[in-house]
PDB file of C-alpha atoms and ligand atoms in Angstrom:
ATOM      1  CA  UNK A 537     -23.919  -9.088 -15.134  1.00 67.00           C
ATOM      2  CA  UNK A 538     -21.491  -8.564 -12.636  1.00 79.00           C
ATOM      3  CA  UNK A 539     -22.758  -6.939  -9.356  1.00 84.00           C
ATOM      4  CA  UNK A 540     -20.295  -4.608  -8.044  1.00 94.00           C
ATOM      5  CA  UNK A 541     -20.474  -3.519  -3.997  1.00 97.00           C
ATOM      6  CA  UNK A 542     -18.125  -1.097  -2.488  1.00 98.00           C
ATOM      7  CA  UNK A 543     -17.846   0.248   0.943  1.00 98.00           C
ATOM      8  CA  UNK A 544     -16.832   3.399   2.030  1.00 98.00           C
ATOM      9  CA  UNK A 545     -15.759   5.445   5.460  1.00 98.00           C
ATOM     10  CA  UNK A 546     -16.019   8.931   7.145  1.00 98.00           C
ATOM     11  CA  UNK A 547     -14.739  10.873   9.754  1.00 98.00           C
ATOM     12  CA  UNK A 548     -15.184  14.698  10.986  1.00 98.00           C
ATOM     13  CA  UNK A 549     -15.257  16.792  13.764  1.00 98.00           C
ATOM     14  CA  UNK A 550     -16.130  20.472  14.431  1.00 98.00           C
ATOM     15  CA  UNK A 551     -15.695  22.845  16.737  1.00 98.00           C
ATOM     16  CA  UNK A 552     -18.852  23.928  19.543  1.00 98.00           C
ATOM     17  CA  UNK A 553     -19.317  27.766  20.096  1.00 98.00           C
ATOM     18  CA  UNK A 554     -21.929  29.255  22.303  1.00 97.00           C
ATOM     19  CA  UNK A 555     -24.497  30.653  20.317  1.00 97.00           C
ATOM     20  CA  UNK A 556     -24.479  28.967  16.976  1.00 97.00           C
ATOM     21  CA  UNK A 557     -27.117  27.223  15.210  1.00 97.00           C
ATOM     22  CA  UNK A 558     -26.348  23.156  16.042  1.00 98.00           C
ATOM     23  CA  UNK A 559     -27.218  22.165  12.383  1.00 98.00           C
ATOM     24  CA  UNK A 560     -26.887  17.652  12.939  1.00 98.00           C
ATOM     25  CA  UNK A 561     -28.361  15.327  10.661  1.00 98.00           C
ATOM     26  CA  UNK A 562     -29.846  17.741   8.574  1.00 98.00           C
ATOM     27  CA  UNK A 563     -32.001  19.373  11.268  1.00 98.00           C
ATOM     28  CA  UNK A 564     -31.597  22.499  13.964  1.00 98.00           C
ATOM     29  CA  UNK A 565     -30.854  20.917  17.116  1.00 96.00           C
ATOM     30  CA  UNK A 566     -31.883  23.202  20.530  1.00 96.00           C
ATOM     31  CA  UNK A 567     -28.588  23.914  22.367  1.00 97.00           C
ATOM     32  CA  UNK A 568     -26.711  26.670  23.836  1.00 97.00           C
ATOM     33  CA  UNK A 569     -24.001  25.450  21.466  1.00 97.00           C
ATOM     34  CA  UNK A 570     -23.497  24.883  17.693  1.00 97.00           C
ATOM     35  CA  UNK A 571     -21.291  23.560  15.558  1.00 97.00           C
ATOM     36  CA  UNK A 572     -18.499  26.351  14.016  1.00 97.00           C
ATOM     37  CA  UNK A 573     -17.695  25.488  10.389  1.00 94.00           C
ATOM     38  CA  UNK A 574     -17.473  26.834   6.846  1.00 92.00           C
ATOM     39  CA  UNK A 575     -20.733  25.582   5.892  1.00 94.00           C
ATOM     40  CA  UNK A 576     -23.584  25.186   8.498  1.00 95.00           C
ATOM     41  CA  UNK A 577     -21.123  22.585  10.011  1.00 97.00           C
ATOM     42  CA  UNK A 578     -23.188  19.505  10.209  1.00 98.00           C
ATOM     43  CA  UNK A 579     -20.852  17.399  11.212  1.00 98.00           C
ATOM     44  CA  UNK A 580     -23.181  13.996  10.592  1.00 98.00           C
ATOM     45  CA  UNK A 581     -24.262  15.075   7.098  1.00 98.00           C
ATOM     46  CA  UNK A 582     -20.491  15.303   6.190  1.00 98.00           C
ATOM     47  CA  UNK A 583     -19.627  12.086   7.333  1.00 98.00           C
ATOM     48  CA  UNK A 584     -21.865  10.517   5.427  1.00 98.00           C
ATOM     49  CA  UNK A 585     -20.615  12.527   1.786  1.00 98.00           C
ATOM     50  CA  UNK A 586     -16.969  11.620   2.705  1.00 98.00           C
ATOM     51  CA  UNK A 587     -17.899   7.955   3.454  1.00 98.00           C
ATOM     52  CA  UNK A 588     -19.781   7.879  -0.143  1.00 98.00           C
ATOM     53  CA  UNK A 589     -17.735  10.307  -1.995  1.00 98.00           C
ATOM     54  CA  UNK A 590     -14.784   7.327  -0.412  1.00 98.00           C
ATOM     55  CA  UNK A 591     -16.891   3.948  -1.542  1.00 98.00           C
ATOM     56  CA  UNK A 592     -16.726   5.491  -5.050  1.00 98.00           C
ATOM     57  CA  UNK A 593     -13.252   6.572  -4.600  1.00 98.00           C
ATOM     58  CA  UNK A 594     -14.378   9.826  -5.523  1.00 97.00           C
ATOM     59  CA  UNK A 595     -11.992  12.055  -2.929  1.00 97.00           C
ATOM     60  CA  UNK A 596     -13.507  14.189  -0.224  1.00 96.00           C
ATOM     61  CA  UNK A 597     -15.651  16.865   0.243  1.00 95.00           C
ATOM     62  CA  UNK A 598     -13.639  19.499   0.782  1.00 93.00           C
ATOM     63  CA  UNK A 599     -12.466  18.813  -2.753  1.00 95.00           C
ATOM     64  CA  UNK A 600     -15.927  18.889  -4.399  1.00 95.00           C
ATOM     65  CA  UNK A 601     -17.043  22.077  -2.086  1.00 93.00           C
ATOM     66  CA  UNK A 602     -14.194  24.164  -0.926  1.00 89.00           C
ATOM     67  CA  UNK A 603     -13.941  25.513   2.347  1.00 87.00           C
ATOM     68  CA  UNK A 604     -11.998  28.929   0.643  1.00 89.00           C
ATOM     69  CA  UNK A 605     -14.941  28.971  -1.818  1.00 90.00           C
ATOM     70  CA  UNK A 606     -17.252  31.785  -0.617  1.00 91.00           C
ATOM     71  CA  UNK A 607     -20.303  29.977  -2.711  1.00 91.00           C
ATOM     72  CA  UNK A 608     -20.420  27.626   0.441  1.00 91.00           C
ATOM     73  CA  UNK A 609     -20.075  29.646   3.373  1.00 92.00           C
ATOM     74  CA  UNK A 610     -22.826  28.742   5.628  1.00 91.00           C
ATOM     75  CA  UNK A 611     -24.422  26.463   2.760  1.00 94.00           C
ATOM     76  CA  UNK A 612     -26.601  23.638   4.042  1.00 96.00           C
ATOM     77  CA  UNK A 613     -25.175  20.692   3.926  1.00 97.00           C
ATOM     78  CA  UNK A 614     -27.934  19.401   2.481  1.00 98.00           C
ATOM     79  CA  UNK A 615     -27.571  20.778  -0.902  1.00 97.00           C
ATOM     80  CA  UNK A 616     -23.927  19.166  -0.836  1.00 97.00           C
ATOM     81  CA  UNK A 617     -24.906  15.753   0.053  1.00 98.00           C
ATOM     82  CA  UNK A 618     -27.936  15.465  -2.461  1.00 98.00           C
ATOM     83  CA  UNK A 619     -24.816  16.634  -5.161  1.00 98.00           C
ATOM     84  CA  UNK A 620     -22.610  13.557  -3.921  1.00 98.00           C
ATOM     85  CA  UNK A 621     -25.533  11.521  -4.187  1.00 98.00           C
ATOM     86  CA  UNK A 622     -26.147  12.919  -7.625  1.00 98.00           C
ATOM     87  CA  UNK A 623     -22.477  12.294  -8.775  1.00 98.00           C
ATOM     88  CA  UNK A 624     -22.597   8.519  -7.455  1.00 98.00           C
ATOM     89  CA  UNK A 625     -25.657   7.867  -9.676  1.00 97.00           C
ATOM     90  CA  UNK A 626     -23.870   9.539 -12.714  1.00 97.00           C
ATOM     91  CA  UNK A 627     -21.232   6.582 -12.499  1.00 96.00           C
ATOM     92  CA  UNK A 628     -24.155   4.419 -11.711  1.00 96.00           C
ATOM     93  CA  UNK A 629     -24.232   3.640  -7.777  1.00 97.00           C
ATOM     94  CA  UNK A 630     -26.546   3.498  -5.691  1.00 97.00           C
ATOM     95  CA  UNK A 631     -26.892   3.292  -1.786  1.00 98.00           C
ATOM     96  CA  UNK A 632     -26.851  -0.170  -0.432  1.00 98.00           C
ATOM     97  CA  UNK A 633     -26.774   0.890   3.338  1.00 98.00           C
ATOM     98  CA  UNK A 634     -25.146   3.976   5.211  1.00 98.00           C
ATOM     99  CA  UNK A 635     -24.152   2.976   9.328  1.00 98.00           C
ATOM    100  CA  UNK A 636     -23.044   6.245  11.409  1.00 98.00           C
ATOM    101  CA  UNK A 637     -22.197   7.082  15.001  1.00 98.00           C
ATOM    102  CA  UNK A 638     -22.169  11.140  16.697  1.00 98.00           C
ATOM    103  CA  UNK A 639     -20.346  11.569  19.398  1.00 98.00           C
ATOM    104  CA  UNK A 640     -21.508  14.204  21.050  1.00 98.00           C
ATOM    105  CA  UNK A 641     -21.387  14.703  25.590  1.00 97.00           C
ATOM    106  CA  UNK A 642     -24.510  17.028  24.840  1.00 96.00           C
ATOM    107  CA  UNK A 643     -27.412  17.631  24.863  1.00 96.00           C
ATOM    108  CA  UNK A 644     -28.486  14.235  24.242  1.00 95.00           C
ATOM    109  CA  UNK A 645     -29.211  13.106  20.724  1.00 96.00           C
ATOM    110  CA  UNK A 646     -31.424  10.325  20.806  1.00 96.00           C
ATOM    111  CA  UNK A 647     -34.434  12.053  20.641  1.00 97.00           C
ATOM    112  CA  UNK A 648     -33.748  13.769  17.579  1.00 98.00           C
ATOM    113  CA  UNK A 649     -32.613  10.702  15.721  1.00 98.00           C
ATOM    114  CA  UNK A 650     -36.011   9.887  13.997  1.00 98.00           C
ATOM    115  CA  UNK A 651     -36.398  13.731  12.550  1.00 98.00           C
ATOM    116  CA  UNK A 652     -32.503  13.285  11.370  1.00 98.00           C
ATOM    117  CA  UNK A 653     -33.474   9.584   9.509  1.00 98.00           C
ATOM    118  CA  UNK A 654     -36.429  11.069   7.693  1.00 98.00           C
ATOM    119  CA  UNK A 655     -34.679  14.396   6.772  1.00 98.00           C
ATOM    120  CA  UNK A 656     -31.792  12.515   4.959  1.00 98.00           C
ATOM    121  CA  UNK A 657     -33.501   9.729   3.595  1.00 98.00           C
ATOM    122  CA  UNK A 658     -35.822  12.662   2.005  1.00 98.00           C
ATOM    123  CA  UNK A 659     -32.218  14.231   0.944  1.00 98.00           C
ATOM    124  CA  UNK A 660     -30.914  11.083  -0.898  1.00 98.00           C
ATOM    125  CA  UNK A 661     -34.478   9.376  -1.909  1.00 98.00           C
ATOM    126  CA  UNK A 662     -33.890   6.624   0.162  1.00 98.00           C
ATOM    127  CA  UNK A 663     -35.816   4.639   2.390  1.00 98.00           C
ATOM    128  CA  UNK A 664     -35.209   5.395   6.250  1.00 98.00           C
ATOM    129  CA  UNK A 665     -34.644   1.742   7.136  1.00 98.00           C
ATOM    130  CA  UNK A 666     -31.249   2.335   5.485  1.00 98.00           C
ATOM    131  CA  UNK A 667     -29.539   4.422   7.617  1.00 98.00           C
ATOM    132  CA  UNK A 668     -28.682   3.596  10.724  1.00 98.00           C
ATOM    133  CA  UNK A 669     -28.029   6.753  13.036  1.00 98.00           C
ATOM    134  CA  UNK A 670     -25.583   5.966  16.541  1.00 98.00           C
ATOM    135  CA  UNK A 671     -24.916   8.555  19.408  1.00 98.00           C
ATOM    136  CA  UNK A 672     -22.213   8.131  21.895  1.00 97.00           C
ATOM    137  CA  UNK A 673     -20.913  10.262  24.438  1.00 96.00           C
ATOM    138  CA  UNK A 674     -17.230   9.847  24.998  1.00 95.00           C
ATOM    139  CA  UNK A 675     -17.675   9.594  28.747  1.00 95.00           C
ATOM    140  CA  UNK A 676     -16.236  13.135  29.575  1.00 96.00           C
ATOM    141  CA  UNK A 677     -12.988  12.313  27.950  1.00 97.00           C
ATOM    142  CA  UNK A 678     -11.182  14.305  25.129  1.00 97.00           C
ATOM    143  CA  UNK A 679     -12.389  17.000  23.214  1.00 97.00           C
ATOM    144  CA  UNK A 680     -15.876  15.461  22.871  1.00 97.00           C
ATOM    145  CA  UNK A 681     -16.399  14.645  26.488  1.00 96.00           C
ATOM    146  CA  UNK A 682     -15.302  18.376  27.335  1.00 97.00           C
ATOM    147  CA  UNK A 683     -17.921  20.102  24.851  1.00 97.00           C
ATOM    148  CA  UNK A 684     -15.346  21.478  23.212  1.00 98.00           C
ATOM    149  CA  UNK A 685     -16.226  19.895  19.610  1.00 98.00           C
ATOM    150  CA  UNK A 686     -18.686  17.326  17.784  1.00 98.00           C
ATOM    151  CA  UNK A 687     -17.534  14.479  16.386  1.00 98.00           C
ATOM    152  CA  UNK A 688     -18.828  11.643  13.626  1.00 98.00           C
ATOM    153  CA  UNK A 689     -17.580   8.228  11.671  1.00 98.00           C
ATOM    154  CA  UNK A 690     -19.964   6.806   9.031  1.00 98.00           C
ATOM    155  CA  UNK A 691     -19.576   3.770   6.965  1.00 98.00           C
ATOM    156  CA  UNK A 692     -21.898   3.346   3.879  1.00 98.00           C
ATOM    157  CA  UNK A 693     -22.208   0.551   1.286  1.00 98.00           C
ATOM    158  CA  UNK A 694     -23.039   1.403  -2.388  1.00 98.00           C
ATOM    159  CA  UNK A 695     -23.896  -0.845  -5.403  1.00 98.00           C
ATOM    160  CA  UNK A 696     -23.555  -0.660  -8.735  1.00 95.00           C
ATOM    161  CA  UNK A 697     -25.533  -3.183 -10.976  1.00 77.00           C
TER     162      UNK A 697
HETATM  163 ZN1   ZN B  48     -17.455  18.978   8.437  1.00 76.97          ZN
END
């Protein structure tokens, strides 16, 4: 049998507002600032269901969950990315390895990284050791470096046997 391995790629950014929740990786991060979105916004979480939804060349999610579709204002992102990971497995993939990167000026990310492995390994029954979580500020340049916005790229790798 023919083992078939595809890759796939993601990219988002939101918007920071004072006073939001800061929903990243599938957990509440403390900040003056969160994300401003449709859904809760989580800007890493979304990454990673475009770069699947890509490797199985199954278009985006904003077609799967629309941002005019009032069932998914404020959802967790979450819920969405345990339904991409359900409709990979219905045309019989499975996650190889998922690589991101956040950009984010601040606060600083790196101590939240554990909590944000286990949280979406838990999410997509994988083991932690295969995803690989980044954070980069962008050095106070652009829209990133001026707080003004969160953004993400994720790469992923799925097999199908
Ligand atoms: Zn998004």
């Amino acid at each position: 049998m023919k083992l078939k391995i595809r890759t796939g790629f993601g990219y988002d950014v939101h918007q920071l507002q004072e006073g939001l929740d800061f929903w990243l990786g599938g957990i509440k991060i403390p900040h003056t600032h969160g994300a401003l979105g449709h859904s809760d916004a989580d800007v890493l979480t979304h990454v990673i269901c475009d770069a699947l939804l890509g490797a199985a060349n199954m278009r985006d999610i904003g077609f799967h969950f629309s941002d005019r579709d009032p069932k998914y204002k404020g959802i967790d992102s979450k819920i969405l990315l345990k339904e991409v990971v359900h409709l990979l497995s219905r045309e019989g993939y499975e996650i190889g390895n998922i690589d991101s990167t956040i950009c984010l000026q601040e606060p600083k990310v790196n101590p939240h990284i554990p909590a944000m492995k286990a949280c979406l390994a838990e999410v997509m029954g994988i083991p932690e050791e295969d995803i690989s979580i980044k954070a980069t500020t962008t050095e106070h340049l652009g829209f990133v470096g001026k707080k003004e916005g969160v953004a993400a790229f994720a790469t992923v790798l799925i097999v199908k046997q």
